[in-house]
Amino acid sequence: MIYLNNKLVPKNKALISVFDHGFLYGDGIYETLRVYKGIIFKLEEHVDRLFRSAEMIGLTVPKSSRDIKKAVYKTIASNRQNEAVVRITISRGTGPLGLDPALCPKPTFVIMSNQFYNYPSEYYAKGVNVSVVNTRRNYGPALDPRIKSLNFLNNVLAKIEAKESSSYEAVMMNYQGYLAEGTVSNLFFINSKGVLCTPALKVGILDGITRGVILDAAEELKIKTKEGYFRRKDIYNATEVFITNTSMEVMPVTLVDNIRIGRKAGTHTGLIGLKYKEKVLHYIEANSQ
Ligand code: PDD
């Protein structure tokens, strides 16, 4: 079942207009959330980010935060999913051709939930490969990467480049050549001093929810962290690299532009990955009645 506007409808009835400005102009926003044992991890943070994205594109979210949370739970319950990935999408809505948001009086609101299938376990054991691509991450003053928008061509173009070099994920730099983020993930690495480094938000990246949890996890593990401006050579010289997002959690990277970082997931990566899982468990315990 799909939650469309105000009700649950079967998948084949969940249809929207060709005049929807999400379709015509990529005008809209979204969130991806992960459900563990029927509990949505960091629901509050995701809904907050949804509202922040909406504000940044001048879109009025058609529901309250409370109603969105209820609707998400209703959707996963109707699909009887305990382990799932949920996507909330809000587009500008249907209206005649033209860019003016005022042409669309009513945003389109969709919640989809899909069964979560584990990533192949060898990805976590042996790590994946990434390549630093030519496509630069959107320039903030042109289209701020903090907006989780439906306008995903920047990421799609980077993904195409990654695929051309048979890489699992692309790493994009910002317009100044500083490491930014992946197409659907944030980037982390351990430097030669054992410090966990990640591009600063100011570089122009999405403020990943997982990224935030990882930085807290590192603090608990007493691993020093640095959010900063890094160059391509910094990951080439890293002792460990990993990427994160809501569904993959902590994914080790062992090959960057064909440079070997390791043969298996690094020690720090392993510890941080376990800490992440522990934090998920605590969250589930604290949020299930
Ligand atoms: N993507 N950077 C980008 C560009 C992303 O699209 C994502 C998430 C992240 C990680 O954010 P988080 O930790 O909040 O998932 C970073 C989601 C998973 C998606 O596109 O479906």
PDB file of C-alpha atoms in Angstrom, residues 119-131 166-171 185 187 241-244 248 250-266 269:
ATOM      1  CA  TYR A 119      23.271  -5.633   1.336  1.00  0.00           C
ATOM      2  CA  PRO A 120      25.556  -8.517   0.393  1.00  0.00           C
ATOM      3  CA  SER A 121      27.601  -9.426   3.490  1.00  0.00           C
ATOM      4  CA  GLU A 122      30.860  -9.437   1.522  1.00  0.00           C
ATOM      5  CA  TYR A 123      30.425  -5.684   0.992  1.00  0.00           C
ATOM      6  CA  TYR A 124      30.790  -5.232   4.749  1.00  0.00           C
ATOM      7  CA  ALA A 125      33.569  -7.790   5.082  1.00  0.00           C
ATOM      8  CA  LYS A 126      35.725  -6.865   2.104  1.00  0.00           C
ATOM      9  CA  GLY A 127      34.619  -3.304   1.454  1.00  0.00           C
ATOM     10  CA  VAL A 128      33.397  -1.651  -1.739  1.00  0.00           C
ATOM     11  CA  ASN A 129      35.239   0.487  -4.303  1.00  0.00           C
ATOM     12  CA  VAL A 130      34.608   4.152  -4.984  1.00  0.00           C
ATOM     13  CA  SER A 131      35.933   6.644  -7.476  1.00  0.00           C
ATOM     14  CA  SER A 166      32.755  -0.061 -12.250  1.00  0.00           C
ATOM     15  CA  SER A 167      32.686   1.700  -8.887  1.00  0.00           C
ATOM     16  CA  TYR A 168      30.034   1.099  -6.289  1.00  0.00           C
ATOM     17  CA  GLU A 169      29.767   4.751  -5.335  1.00  0.00           C
ATOM     18  CA  ALA A 170      31.054   8.066  -6.646  1.00  0.00           C
ATOM     19  CA  VAL A 171      32.802  10.576  -4.432  1.00  0.00           C
ATOM     20  CA  SER A 185      26.135   8.790   1.092  1.00  0.00           C
ATOM     21  CA  LEU A 187      32.196  10.131   3.344  1.00  0.00           C
ATOM     22  CA  VAL A 241      37.612   4.809   4.387  1.00  0.00           C
ATOM     23  CA  PHE A 242      33.877   4.263   4.732  1.00  0.00           C
ATOM     24  CA  ILE A 243      30.611   5.711   3.478  1.00  0.00           C
ATOM     25  CA  THR A 244      27.332   6.014   5.362  1.00  0.00           C
ATOM     26  CA  MET A 248      23.699   0.985   4.234  1.00  0.00           C
ATOM     27  CA  VAL A 250      28.577   1.971   7.792  1.00  0.00           C
ATOM     28  CA  MET A 251      29.928   0.605   4.517  1.00  0.00           C
ATOM     29  CA  PRO A 252      33.695   0.005   4.376  1.00  0.00           C
ATOM     30  CA  VAL A 253      35.597   1.184   1.302  1.00  0.00           C
ATOM     31  CA  THR A 254      38.832  -0.618   0.452  1.00  0.00           C
ATOM     32  CA  LEU A 255      39.571   0.747  -3.013  1.00  0.00           C
ATOM     33  CA  VAL A 256      39.586   4.440  -4.004  1.00  0.00           C
ATOM     34  CA  ASP A 257      40.365   5.224  -7.656  1.00  0.00           C
ATOM     35  CA  ASN A 258      41.996   1.796  -7.790  1.00  0.00           C
ATOM     36  CA  ILE A 259      44.280   2.650  -4.863  1.00  0.00           C
ATOM     37  CA  ARG A 260      44.185  -0.051  -2.181  1.00  0.00           C
ATOM     38  CA  ILE A 261      43.194   1.230   1.233  1.00  0.00           C
ATOM     39  CA  GLY A 262      42.924  -2.238   2.721  1.00  0.00           C
ATOM     40  CA  ARG A 263      41.857  -5.794   1.990  1.00  0.00           C
ATOM     41  CA  LYS A 264      39.046  -5.880   4.513  1.00  0.00           C
ATOM     42  CA  ALA A 265      37.033  -3.529   6.725  1.00  0.00           C
ATOM     43  CA  GLY A 266      39.432  -1.605   9.005  1.00  0.00           C
ATOM     44  CA  THR A 269      35.407   1.078  10.759  1.00  0.00           C
TER      45      THR A 269
END
